[in-house]
Amino acid sequence: MKDFFDISIIWKKVNQKLSEKEANELQDWARNSLVRKNYAEKTYSYFKTGPKIKTSDINVAKAKRKVSFLIFTKPKITKAYKVVAVFVSVISIVFVLHQINRDNLIAESTVKIEPGKAKATIVLSDGSRHYLDEENPQELNEKGTVILNSGNKLDYKTEHTSDLLHAERLQSRYNTIKIPRGGEFFLSLSDGTKVWLNSETTITYPLQFGEKERKVQLIGEAYFEVEHNPDKPFKVEIEGQVIEVLGTTFNVKAYADESKTSTTLVNGSVRIELGEEQENVVITPGFQCEVNRMNKSYTVSQVDVRSVTAWKEGYYMFDDATLEEMMLTLSRWYDFTFNFKNDHVRQLRFSGKLKRTDRFEDILTIIENTNEMKFKVKEKNVIID
Amino acid sequence: MKIEEKILLNEIRKKNKDVFNFLFEQYYPALVKFSEIYLHHLPECEDVVQSFFISFWTGAENININTSIKSYFYTSIKNLCLNRIRDLKVQDKYEILYIESLVNTNNIEMILDSDIFDSINAALEALPQQMSEIFCQKYFEGKHLKEIAKELNVSEGTVKTQLHRARTKLREKLRETTNLNFIL
């Protein structure tokens, strides 16, 4: 460091007095170099008047975007690039064979896995079944109640009747809607409550609600926007639980093949009755109550409501979900079955957003790009390796 | 290193983007301002800090921090800046750039409540006596850093609430993105 110039000499020039030796050192260093001269001046001015950069000069968001772009996307590209490079240079023949095999594989499967769409079956109180989908808009009529079916939505228009006997009859008549795998449907109940129904879901409700309460039964997943009526609480019955609300918006997920049920509140308030021996749980907006089916133990936690209700808006948001959870959710919408060949793959975690209209192959490709697993599709079964 | 900082570094190693974004937002502007004294040019300053964060993310496995994340950040930026001006053949023998910049871009309370305090104090003590006195007069009303620390520690000032707020925010962030609630 002998021929290095000590910057504290400039500091001394500002704050103290320079000795002759130091003054010479400064001169020698800056002589014949514009860059050094310039640097000396800037340093001098900093010591004299302080920093010039203000916080408002710094665009953190822009910097973050730049850095995120570089680090969150770059490794993937290089990784994929490397893989391709290896294939091409070392075992290019294998790569070609691999490609051919893949093409064969796709050609082999004749049944295509496709995104779901609006479809449902309604069972009327007389036991008759009607298939509902977008190609078959129709008007159903039951006991004076008009059920408008516009293909993706059912609308109940009940004339308010003063005939008590007739009203009682309506209250004891139930309709059931079944949404198959790969289906979704929208329902507007006689009280104005709106219900979005997800795949593999069954809901049962009376043609007209009783005097004291409004009660529906649910298996599967639904998003409710309940019409406010303080005199008649709205109740959703899921296996072993009653969810009671006033006017409120919430999502219920209660699939028979999942070990937990979950209720997520968007706004309003909700009370969950877990049965005789358990205390009731009250949750507030932004919170989710998960109940273990087996022992009725529950947890309440804060969640990102948007990711829970994203399905209703036409997309899926996964936030650090395991591959298994993700496949389970997707399998209902795309209607496929899946097997894991390898247990550690089950627990791989993913975050991201997918459109419900995305082609299934594209989704698999996106997940495969992580290079952590391979998918094999045979008919409607997906093997994950 | 404190336990929560260890968790933080671990989260970075586990590629937790939220923790990275949090640290970036917390430190980016301060580090850019800190680097001004070495580089005197905003784009250059931003570039140094951005490059630093990129290598912090990609090389997190090999990072060993003995002090605190904050002082690790400042020391790293200092070294990167000095590397950039190597061609000018300058050296910061007494770390005068380092202390001037820290004192100019941080408020005194923040300095006193971190590992930065030790490094500034050490640098001040290494200064020739006259320089050290001038420095203290200029910035600390003639008092030495240790005396100020002592005074401030007695009074529960805004420092603690400020730091507390930052820590609470951090904890929330970690809670959102990890399963480490029980430690924090």
Coordinates of C-alpha atoms in Angstrom, one line a residue:
Chain A
M1 CA 0.0 0.0 0.0
K2 CA 3.0 2.2 -0.1
D3 CA 2.2 4.2 -3.2
F4 CA -1.4 4.4 -2.2
F5 CA -2.8 7.8 -1.3
D6 CA -4.4 8.1 2.1
I7 CA -7.8 9.7 1.7
S8 CA -7.8 11.1 5.2
I9 CA -5.4 13.7 3.9
I10 CA -8.3 15.3 2.1
W11 CA -10.3 15.1 5.4
K12 CA -7.5 16.9 7.2
K13 CA -7.5 19.6 4.5
V14 CA -11.1 20.3 5.3
N15 CA -11.0 20.0 9.1
Q16 CA -7.4 20.7 10.1
K17 CA -4.4 22.0 8.4
L18 CA -2.2 20.0 6.1
S19 CA 1.5 19.6 6.8
E20 CA 3.8 20.4 3.9
K21 CA 4.5 16.7 3.4
E22 CA 0.8 15.9 3.3
A23 CA 0.1 18.7 0.8
N24 CA 2.8 17.4 -1.4
E25 CA 1.4 13.9 -1.2
L26 CA -2.0 15.1 -2.3
Q27 CA -0.5 17.1 -5.2
D28 CA 1.6 14.2 -6.3
W29 CA -1.3 11.8 -6.3
A30 CA -3.7 14.1 -8.2
R31 CA -1.1 15.4 -10.7
N32 CA -1.5 14.4 -14.3
S33 CA -4.8 12.6 -13.6
L34 CA -8.1 14.3 -14.3
V35 CA -10.0 11.4 -12.7
R36 CA -8.0 11.6 -9.5
K37 CA -8.3 15.4 -9.4
N38 CA -12.0 15.1 -9.9
Y39 CA -12.3 12.4 -7.2
A40 CA -10.3 14.6 -4.8
E41 CA -12.6 17.5 -5.4
K42 CA -15.7 15.4 -4.8
T43 CA -14.3 13.9 -1.6
Y44 CA -13.4 17.4 -0.4
S45 CA -16.9 18.7 -1.1
Y46 CA -18.4 15.7 0.7
F47 CA -16.3 16.3 3.8
K48 CA -17.2 20.0 3.7
T49 CA -20.9 19.9 3.0
G50 CA -22.1 16.3 3.5
P51 CA -23.9 13.8 1.3
K52 CA -25.8 14.9 -1.8
I53 CA -27.9 11.8 -2.5
K54 CA -31.3 12.1 -1.0
T55 CA -33.6 9.2 -0.2
S56 CA -36.1 10.6 -2.7
D57 CA -33.5 10.2 -5.5
I58 CA -33.4 6.5 -4.9
N59 CA -36.1 4.4 -6.7
V60 CA -36.3 1.3 -4.6
A61 CA -39.1 -0.3 -6.5
K62 CA -37.3 0.0 -9.8
A63 CA -34.1 -1.4 -8.3
K64 CA -36.0 -4.3 -6.8
R65 CA -37.6 -5.1 -10.1
K66 CA -34.2 -5.2 -11.7
V67 CA -32.7 -7.4 -9.1
S68 CA -35.7 -9.7 -8.9
F69 CA -35.6 -10.1 -12.6
L70 CA -32.0 -11.1 -12.5
I71 CA -32.0 -13.5 -9.6
F72 CA -35.4 -15.0 -9.5
T73 CA -35.5 -15.8 -13.2
K74 CA -31.9 -16.2 -14.3
P75 CA -30.9 -19.4 -12.4
K76 CA -33.8 -21.2 -14.1
I77 CA -32.7 -20.2 -17.5
T78 CA -29.1 -21.1 -16.9
K79 CA -30.1 -24.4 -15.4
A80 CA -32.3 -25.3 -18.4
Y81 CA -29.6 -24.1 -20.7
K82 CA -27.1 -26.3 -19.0
V83 CA -29.3 -29.3 -19.2
V84 CA -29.9 -28.7 -22.9
A85 CA -26.2 -28.2 -23.5
V86 CA -25.4 -31.5 -21.9
F87 CA -28.0 -33.3 -23.9
V88 CA -26.9 -31.7 -27.1
S89 CA -23.1 -32.1 -26.7
V90 CA -22.7 -35.3 -24.9
I91 CA -25.7 -37.5 -25.5
S92 CA -27.5 -35.9 -28.3
I93 CA -28.8 -39.2 -29.6
V94 CA -30.4 -39.9 -26.3
F95 CA -32.0 -36.5 -26.3
V96 CA -33.5 -37.2 -29.7
L97 CA -34.8 -40.6 -28.6
H98 CA -36.2 -39.0 -25.5
Q99 CA -38.1 -36.5 -27.7
I100 CA -39.5 -39.2 -29.9
N101 CA -40.6 -41.2 -26.8
R102 CA -42.4 -38.1 -25.5
D103 CA -44.1 -37.5 -28.8
N104 CA -45.3 -41.1 -28.8
L105 CA -46.5 -40.8 -25.3
I106 CA -48.7 -37.8 -26.1
A107 CA -50.0 -39.5 -29.3
E108 CA -50.8 -42.6 -27.3
S109 CA -53.3 -41.0 -25.0
T110 CA -56.5 -40.6 -26.8
V111 CA -58.5 -39.2 -23.9
K112 CA -57.6 -35.6 -23.4
I113 CA -57.4 -33.9 -20.1
E114 CA -59.2 -30.6 -20.4
P115 CA -60.1 -27.7 -18.1
G116 CA -63.5 -27.9 -16.4
K117 CA -66.6 -25.9 -17.4
A118 CA -70.0 -25.0 -16.2
K119 CA -72.0 -28.2 -15.7
A120 CA -74.2 -29.7 -13.0
T121 CA -77.1 -32.1 -12.3
I122 CA -80.1 -30.9 -10.4
V123 CA -82.3 -33.4 -8.5
L124 CA -85.7 -32.0 -8.0
S125 CA -87.9 -32.9 -5.0
D126 CA -89.7 -35.5 -7.0
G127 CA -86.4 -37.3 -7.6
S128 CA -86.2 -36.3 -11.3
R129 CA -82.8 -35.4 -12.6
H130 CA -81.9 -32.7 -15.1
Y131 CA -78.5 -32.2 -16.6
L132 CA -77.5 -28.6 -16.8
D133 CA -74.8 -27.2 -19.0
E134 CA -74.2 -24.3 -21.4
E135 CA -75.7 -26.1 -24.3
N136 CA -79.0 -26.7 -22.5
P137 CA -80.5 -23.6 -21.1
Q138 CA -84.0 -24.3 -19.9
E139 CA -86.7 -23.3 -17.5
L140 CA -87.7 -25.8 -14.8
N141 CA -90.8 -25.5 -12.8
E142 CA -91.4 -27.0 -9.5
K143 CA -94.5 -26.4 -7.3
G144 CA -94.9 -23.0 -8.6
T145 CA -91.3 -22.1 -8.2
V146 CA -89.6 -21.1 -11.5
I147 CA -86.0 -22.2 -11.7
L148 CA -84.2 -20.4 -14.5
N149 CA -81.3 -22.3 -15.9
S150 CA -79.2 -20.2 -18.2
G151 CA -76.5 -22.9 -18.7
N152 CA -74.0 -21.8 -16.1
K153 CA -76.3 -20.5 -13.5
L154 CA -79.6 -21.4 -11.7
D155 CA -81.9 -18.7 -10.5
Y156 CA -84.7 -19.3 -8.0
K157 CA -87.7 -17.0 -8.4
T158 CA -90.2 -17.7 -5.8
E159 CA -93.4 -15.8 -5.6
H160 CA -94.0 -14.8 -2.1
T161 CA -97.1 -16.6 -1.0
S162 CA -99.6 -15.8 1.7
D163 CA -100.9 -19.3 1.5
L164 CA -99.3 -20.8 4.6
L165 CA -100.0 -24.3 3.5
H166 CA -98.3 -23.7 0.2
A167 CA -95.3 -22.0 1.9
E168 CA -94.9 -25.0 4.2
R169 CA -94.9 -27.3 1.3
L170 CA -92.2 -25.3 -0.4
Q171 CA -90.1 -25.4 2.8
S172 CA -90.2 -29.1 3.0
R173 CA -89.2 -29.7 -0.6
Y174 CA -85.6 -29.9 -1.3
N175 CA -83.5 -29.6 -4.4
T176 CA -80.0 -30.9 -4.7
I177 CA -77.3 -29.7 -7.2
K178 CA -74.4 -31.9 -7.9
I179 CA -71.3 -30.5 -9.6
P180 CA -69.2 -33.3 -11.2
R181 CA -65.4 -33.3 -11.3
G182 CA -64.4 -30.8 -14.0
G183 CA -67.5 -28.7 -13.4
E184 CA -68.6 -25.5 -11.7
F185 CA -71.9 -23.7 -11.3
F186 CA -73.5 -20.6 -10.0
L187 CA -76.6 -20.6 -7.9
S188 CA -78.9 -17.8 -6.8
L189 CA -81.2 -19.0 -4.0
S190 CA -84.7 -17.8 -3.3
D191 CA -83.6 -15.3 -0.6
G192 CA -81.1 -13.7 -3.0
T193 CA -78.0 -15.4 -1.6
K194 CA -75.4 -16.2 -4.2
V195 CA -73.4 -19.4 -4.2
W196 CA -70.5 -20.3 -6.4
L197 CA -70.0 -24.0 -6.5
N198 CA -66.7 -25.6 -7.3
S199 CA -66.0 -29.0 -8.8
E200 CA -67.1 -32.2 -7.1
T201 CA -69.6 -30.4 -4.9
T202 CA -73.1 -31.2 -3.7
I203 CA -75.5 -28.7 -2.1
T204 CA -79.0 -29.3 -0.9
Y205 CA -81.5 -26.5 0.0
P206 CA -85.2 -26.1 0.3
L207 CA -87.3 -24.5 -2.4
Q208 CA -88.2 -21.8 0.1
F209 CA -86.4 -21.1 3.4
G210 CA -88.4 -21.5 6.7
E211 CA -89.4 -18.8 9.1
K212 CA -86.6 -19.1 11.6
E213 CA -83.5 -19.9 9.6
R214 CA -82.0 -20.5 6.2
K215 CA -80.2 -23.8 6.0
V216 CA -78.3 -25.6 3.3
Q217 CA -76.2 -28.7 3.3
L218 CA -72.8 -28.9 1.6
I219 CA -70.2 -31.4 0.6
G220 CA -67.3 -29.9 -1.4
E221 CA -66.3 -26.3 -1.9
A222 CA -68.5 -23.2 -2.3
Y223 CA -68.2 -19.5 -2.0
F224 CA -71.2 -17.8 -0.4
E225 CA -72.5 -14.2 -0.6
V226 CA -75.3 -14.3 1.9
E227 CA -78.1 -11.8 1.7
H228 CA -78.4 -9.9 4.9
N229 CA -81.3 -10.9 7.0
P230 CA -80.9 -10.6 10.8
D231 CA -84.1 -12.4 11.5
K232 CA -83.2 -15.5 9.6
P233 CA -79.6 -16.6 10.2
F234 CA -78.0 -18.5 7.3
K235 CA -76.6 -21.9 8.1
V236 CA -74.3 -24.2 6.2
E237 CA -74.2 -27.7 7.4
I238 CA -71.1 -29.7 6.6
E239 CA -70.3 -33.0 8.1
G240 CA -70.5 -32.6 11.8
Q241 CA -70.4 -28.8 11.7
V242 CA -72.8 -26.0 11.4
I243 CA -71.5 -22.7 10.1
E244 CA -73.9 -19.9 11.1
V245 CA -73.8 -16.4 9.6
L246 CA -75.8 -13.3 9.2
G247 CA -75.0 -11.3 6.1
T248 CA -71.6 -12.3 5.1
T249 CA -69.2 -13.5 2.4
F250 CA -67.1 -16.7 3.0
N251 CA -65.6 -19.7 1.4
V252 CA -66.2 -23.3 2.7
K253 CA -64.1 -26.2 1.7
A254 CA -65.3 -29.6 2.9
Y255 CA -64.3 -32.4 0.7
A256 CA -65.1 -35.9 1.8
D257 CA -61.6 -37.2 0.9
E258 CA -59.7 -34.5 2.7
S259 CA -58.8 -34.8 6.4
K260 CA -59.6 -31.1 7.1
T261 CA -62.4 -28.8 6.4
S262 CA -61.8 -25.1 6.2
T263 CA -64.0 -22.0 6.5
T264 CA -62.5 -18.7 5.3
L265 CA -64.2 -15.4 6.0
V266 CA -64.0 -12.5 3.5
N267 CA -66.3 -10.2 5.4
G268 CA -68.9 -10.1 8.1
S269 CA -68.8 -12.6 10.8
V270 CA -69.2 -16.3 11.1
R271 CA -69.8 -18.8 14.0
I272 CA -68.8 -22.4 13.6
E273 CA -70.5 -24.9 15.8
L274 CA -68.4 -28.0 16.2
G275 CA -70.9 -30.1 18.0
E276 CA -72.3 -30.6 21.5
E277 CA -69.1 -31.1 23.4
Q278 CA -67.1 -28.4 21.7
E279 CA -67.1 -24.7 22.1
N280 CA -68.1 -22.6 19.1
V281 CA -65.5 -20.8 17.1
V282 CA -66.0 -17.3 15.9
I283 CA -63.8 -15.9 13.1
T284 CA -63.3 -12.5 11.7
P285 CA -62.5 -11.4 8.1
G286 CA -59.2 -12.6 6.7
F287 CA -59.1 -15.6 9.0
Q288 CA -59.5 -19.2 8.3
C289 CA -60.8 -22.0 10.6
E290 CA -59.5 -25.4 9.8
V291 CA -61.2 -28.4 11.5
N292 CA -59.8 -31.8 11.7
R293 CA -62.5 -34.3 10.7
M294 CA -61.3 -37.0 12.9
N295 CA -61.0 -35.4 16.3
K296 CA -62.7 -32.0 15.7
S297 CA -59.6 -30.1 16.8
Y298 CA -59.4 -26.8 15.1
T299 CA -56.9 -24.0 14.3
V300 CA -57.6 -20.5 13.3
S301 CA -55.1 -18.6 11.3
Q302 CA -54.7 -15.5 9.1
V303 CA -54.7 -16.3 5.4
D304 CA -54.5 -14.6 2.1
V305 CA -58.2 -14.5 1.3
R306 CA -57.5 -13.9 -2.4
S307 CA -55.7 -17.2 -2.8
V308 CA -58.5 -19.1 -1.1
T309 CA -61.2 -17.6 -3.3
A310 CA -59.2 -17.3 -6.5
W311 CA -61.0 -20.3 -8.0
K312 CA -64.2 -18.3 -8.2
E313 CA -62.4 -15.6 -10.2
G314 CA -61.2 -18.2 -12.7
Y315 CA -57.7 -18.9 -11.5
Y316 CA -55.8 -20.8 -8.9
M317 CA -53.3 -19.2 -6.5
F318 CA -50.9 -21.5 -4.8
D319 CA -48.9 -20.1 -1.9
D320 CA -46.2 -22.5 -0.8
A321 CA -48.5 -25.5 -1.5
T322 CA -47.1 -29.0 -1.7
L323 CA -47.3 -30.7 -5.0
E324 CA -49.7 -33.2 -3.5
E325 CA -52.1 -30.4 -2.5
M326 CA -51.8 -28.8 -5.8
M327 CA -52.5 -32.0 -7.7
L328 CA -55.5 -32.7 -5.6
T329 CA -56.9 -29.3 -6.4
L330 CA -56.1 -29.5 -10.1
S331 CA -57.5 -33.0 -10.4
R332 CA -60.9 -31.9 -9.4
W333 CA -61.0 -29.2 -12.0
Y334 CA -59.3 -31.0 -14.8
D335 CA -60.8 -34.3 -13.8
F336 CA -57.9 -36.7 -13.7
T337 CA -56.4 -39.1 -11.2
F338 CA -52.8 -39.1 -10.1
N339 CA -50.1 -41.3 -8.5
F340 CA -46.8 -40.4 -6.9
K341 CA -44.1 -42.8 -7.7
N342 CA -41.8 -41.1 -5.3
D343 CA -42.6 -39.8 -1.9
H344 CA -40.3 -36.9 -1.6
V345 CA -41.8 -35.3 -4.7
R346 CA -45.2 -35.1 -2.9
Q347 CA -43.7 -32.5 -0.5
L348 CA -42.1 -30.2 -3.0
R349 CA -43.5 -26.7 -2.5
F350 CA -44.8 -24.3 -5.1
S351 CA -46.2 -20.8 -5.3
G352 CA -47.8 -19.3 -8.3
K353 CA -50.9 -18.4 -10.2
L354 CA -52.6 -20.5 -12.8
K355 CA -55.6 -19.7 -15.0
R356 CA -58.4 -22.2 -14.8
T357 CA -58.6 -22.0 -18.6
D358 CA -54.9 -23.0 -19.0
R359 CA -54.3 -26.1 -21.0
F360 CA -53.4 -29.0 -18.8
E361 CA -50.3 -29.9 -20.8
D362 CA -49.1 -26.3 -20.3
I363 CA -49.5 -26.5 -16.6
L364 CA -47.6 -29.7 -16.4
T365 CA -44.8 -28.2 -18.5
I366 CA -44.5 -25.2 -16.2
I367 CA -44.2 -27.5 -13.2
E368 CA -41.8 -29.8 -15.0
N369 CA -39.6 -26.9 -15.8
T370 CA -38.3 -26.9 -12.3
N371 CA -36.5 -30.1 -13.2
E372 CA -37.6 -31.8 -10.0
M373 CA -40.0 -34.3 -11.5
K374 CA -41.4 -35.8 -14.6
F375 CA -45.1 -36.3 -15.5
K376 CA -46.4 -39.3 -17.5
V377 CA -49.9 -39.0 -18.7
K378 CA -51.9 -42.1 -19.6
E379 CA -55.5 -41.6 -20.4
K380 CA -56.8 -39.7 -17.5
N381 CA -54.1 -40.7 -15.1
V382 CA -51.0 -38.8 -14.3
I383 CA -47.9 -40.5 -12.9
I384 CA -45.5 -38.2 -11.1
D385 CA -42.0 -39.4 -10.9
Chain B
M1 CA -25.3 -13.2 15.6
K2 CA -28.7 -13.1 17.2
I3 CA -31.1 -16.0 16.8
E4 CA -33.5 -14.1 14.6
E5 CA -30.7 -13.0 12.3
K6 CA -29.6 -16.6 12.0
I7 CA -33.1 -17.5 11.0
L8 CA -33.1 -14.7 8.5
L9 CA -29.9 -15.9 6.9
N10 CA -31.2 -19.4 6.8
E11 CA -34.3 -18.2 5.1
I12 CA -32.2 -16.5 2.5
R13 CA -30.3 -19.8 2.0
K14 CA -33.6 -21.6 1.6
K15 CA -34.4 -19.0 -1.1
N16 CA -37.2 -17.3 0.8
K17 CA -38.1 -14.4 -1.6
D18 CA -40.2 -12.6 0.9
V19 CA -37.3 -12.3 3.4
F20 CA -35.0 -11.2 0.6
N21 CA -37.5 -8.5 -0.5
F22 CA -37.9 -7.4 3.1
L23 CA -34.1 -7.0 3.6
F24 CA -33.8 -5.3 0.2
E25 CA -36.5 -2.7 1.0
Q26 CA -35.1 -2.2 4.5
Y27 CA -31.5 -1.6 3.5
Y28 CA -31.3 -0.6 -0.1
P29 CA -31.7 3.2 0.2
A30 CA -29.5 3.4 3.3
L31 CA -26.7 1.4 1.6
V32 CA -26.9 3.5 -1.6
K33 CA -26.5 6.6 0.5
F34 CA -23.8 5.0 2.5
S35 CA -21.8 4.3 -0.7
E36 CA -21.9 7.8 -1.9
I37 CA -18.8 8.8 0.0
Y38 CA -16.7 6.2 -1.9
L39 CA -18.2 6.6 -5.4
H40 CA -19.9 10.1 -5.6
H41 CA -22.1 8.9 -8.4
L42 CA -25.7 7.7 -7.9
P43 CA -25.9 5.1 -10.7
E44 CA -22.6 3.7 -9.6
C45 CA -23.8 3.5 -6.0
E46 CA -27.0 1.8 -7.0
D47 CA -25.0 -0.6 -9.1
V48 CA -22.7 -1.6 -6.3
V49 CA -25.6 -2.2 -3.9
Q50 CA -27.6 -4.2 -6.4
S51 CA -24.6 -6.4 -7.3
F52 CA -24.1 -6.9 -3.6
F53 CA -27.7 -8.1 -3.0
I54 CA -27.5 -10.4 -6.0
S55 CA -24.4 -12.1 -4.7
F56 CA -25.9 -12.2 -1.2
W57 CA -28.8 -14.1 -2.6
T58 CA -26.9 -16.5 -4.9
G59 CA -23.9 -17.0 -2.6
A60 CA -25.8 -17.2 0.7
E61 CA -24.6 -20.8 1.4
N62 CA -21.1 -19.6 1.8
I63 CA -21.7 -16.5 3.9
N64 CA -20.5 -16.5 7.4
I65 CA -21.7 -13.6 9.6
N66 CA -20.2 -13.1 13.0
T67 CA -21.6 -9.8 13.9
S68 CA -25.0 -8.7 12.7
I69 CA -26.6 -8.6 9.2
K70 CA -26.6 -4.8 9.3
S71 CA -22.9 -4.5 10.0
Y72 CA -22.2 -7.3 7.5
F73 CA -24.1 -5.3 4.9
Y74 CA -22.2 -2.1 5.6
T75 CA -18.8 -3.8 5.7
S76 CA -19.4 -5.6 2.4
I77 CA -20.5 -2.5 0.7
K78 CA -17.4 -0.7 2.0
N79 CA -15.1 -3.3 0.6
L80 CA -16.9 -3.5 -2.7
C81 CA -16.7 0.3 -3.1
L82 CA -13.0 0.3 -2.2
N83 CA -12.5 -2.3 -4.9
R84 CA -14.2 -0.2 -7.5
I85 CA -11.8 2.8 -6.8
R86 CA -8.7 0.6 -6.7
D87 CA -7.4 2.1 -9.9
L88 CA -7.3 5.5 -8.3
K89 CA -4.7 4.2 -5.9
V90 CA -6.5 5.5 -2.8
Q91 CA -6.7 3.8 0.6
D92 CA -8.8 4.6 3.6
K93 CA -6.1 4.0 6.1
Y94 CA -8.0 5.3 9.1
E95 CA -11.5 4.3 7.9
I96 CA -12.3 7.9 7.8
L97 CA -14.7 7.5 4.8
Y98 CA -16.4 4.7 6.6
I99 CA -17.1 6.6 9.8
E100 CA -17.9 9.9 8.0
S101 CA -20.5 8.1 5.9
L102 CA -22.1 6.1 8.7
V103 CA -22.4 9.2 10.8
N104 CA -23.8 11.3 7.9
T105 CA -26.3 8.8 6.7
N106 CA -27.6 7.2 9.9
N107 CA -29.0 8.9 12.9
I108 CA -26.9 8.6 16.0
E109 CA -29.5 6.5 17.8
M110 CA -29.5 3.8 15.2
I111 CA -25.7 3.7 15.3
L112 CA -25.6 3.4 19.0
D113 CA -28.0 0.5 19.1
S114 CA -26.1 -1.8 16.7
D115 CA -22.9 -3.6 16.1
I116 CA -22.0 -0.6 13.9
F117 CA -21.3 1.1 17.2
D118 CA -18.4 -1.2 17.9
S119 CA -16.8 -0.7 14.5
I120 CA -17.2 3.1 14.5
N121 CA -15.9 3.2 18.0
A122 CA -12.9 1.1 17.1
A123 CA -12.2 3.3 14.1
L124 CA -12.5 6.5 16.1
E125 CA -10.0 5.1 18.6
A126 CA -7.6 4.2 15.9
L127 CA -7.6 7.8 14.5
P128 CA -4.7 10.0 15.5
Q129 CA -5.8 11.8 18.6
Q130 CA -6.3 15.2 17.1
M131 CA -8.4 13.9 14.3
S132 CA -10.5 11.9 16.7
E133 CA -11.2 15.0 18.7
I134 CA -12.1 17.1 15.7
F135 CA -14.4 14.4 14.6
C136 CA -16.2 14.2 17.9
Q137 CA -16.5 17.9 18.1
K138 CA -17.9 18.1 14.7
Y139 CA -20.5 15.4 15.2
F140 CA -21.0 14.6 18.8
E141 CA -20.7 18.0 20.6
G142 CA -17.2 17.1 21.7
K143 CA -18.3 14.0 23.4
H144 CA -17.1 10.5 22.7
L145 CA -19.3 7.9 21.3
K146 CA -19.2 5.9 24.5
E147 CA -20.4 8.7 26.7
I148 CA -23.3 9.4 24.3
A149 CA -24.2 5.7 24.4
K150 CA -24.2 5.7 28.1
E151 CA -26.4 8.8 28.2
L152 CA -28.8 7.4 25.7
N153 CA -29.0 4.0 27.2
V154 CA -30.3 5.4 30.4
S155 CA -33.1 7.3 28.8
E156 CA -35.7 5.2 27.0
G157 CA -35.9 7.2 23.9
T158 CA -37.4 6.8 20.5
V159 CA -34.6 4.5 19.6
K160 CA -36.1 1.5 21.3
T161 CA -39.6 2.0 19.9
Q162 CA -38.1 2.5 16.4
L163 CA -36.1 -0.7 16.7
H164 CA -38.9 -2.5 18.2
R165 CA -41.1 -1.6 15.3
A166 CA -38.5 -2.8 12.8
R167 CA -38.2 -6.1 14.7
T168 CA -42.0 -6.6 14.9
K169 CA -42.3 -6.0 11.2
L170 CA -39.5 -8.5 10.6
R171 CA -41.2 -11.1 12.8
E172 CA -44.5 -10.7 11.0
K173 CA -42.7 -11.2 7.7
L174 CA -41.1 -14.3 9.0
R175 CA -44.3 -15.6 10.4
E176 CA -46.0 -15.2 7.1
T177 CA -43.4 -17.0 5.2
T178 CA -42.0 -19.7 7.5
N179 CA -43.1 -22.2 10.1
L180 CA -40.8 -20.8 12.7
N181 CA -43.3 -19.1 14.9
F182 CA -42.2 -21.0 18.0
I183 CA -38.7 -19.6 17.9
L184 CA -39.6 -16.0 17.5

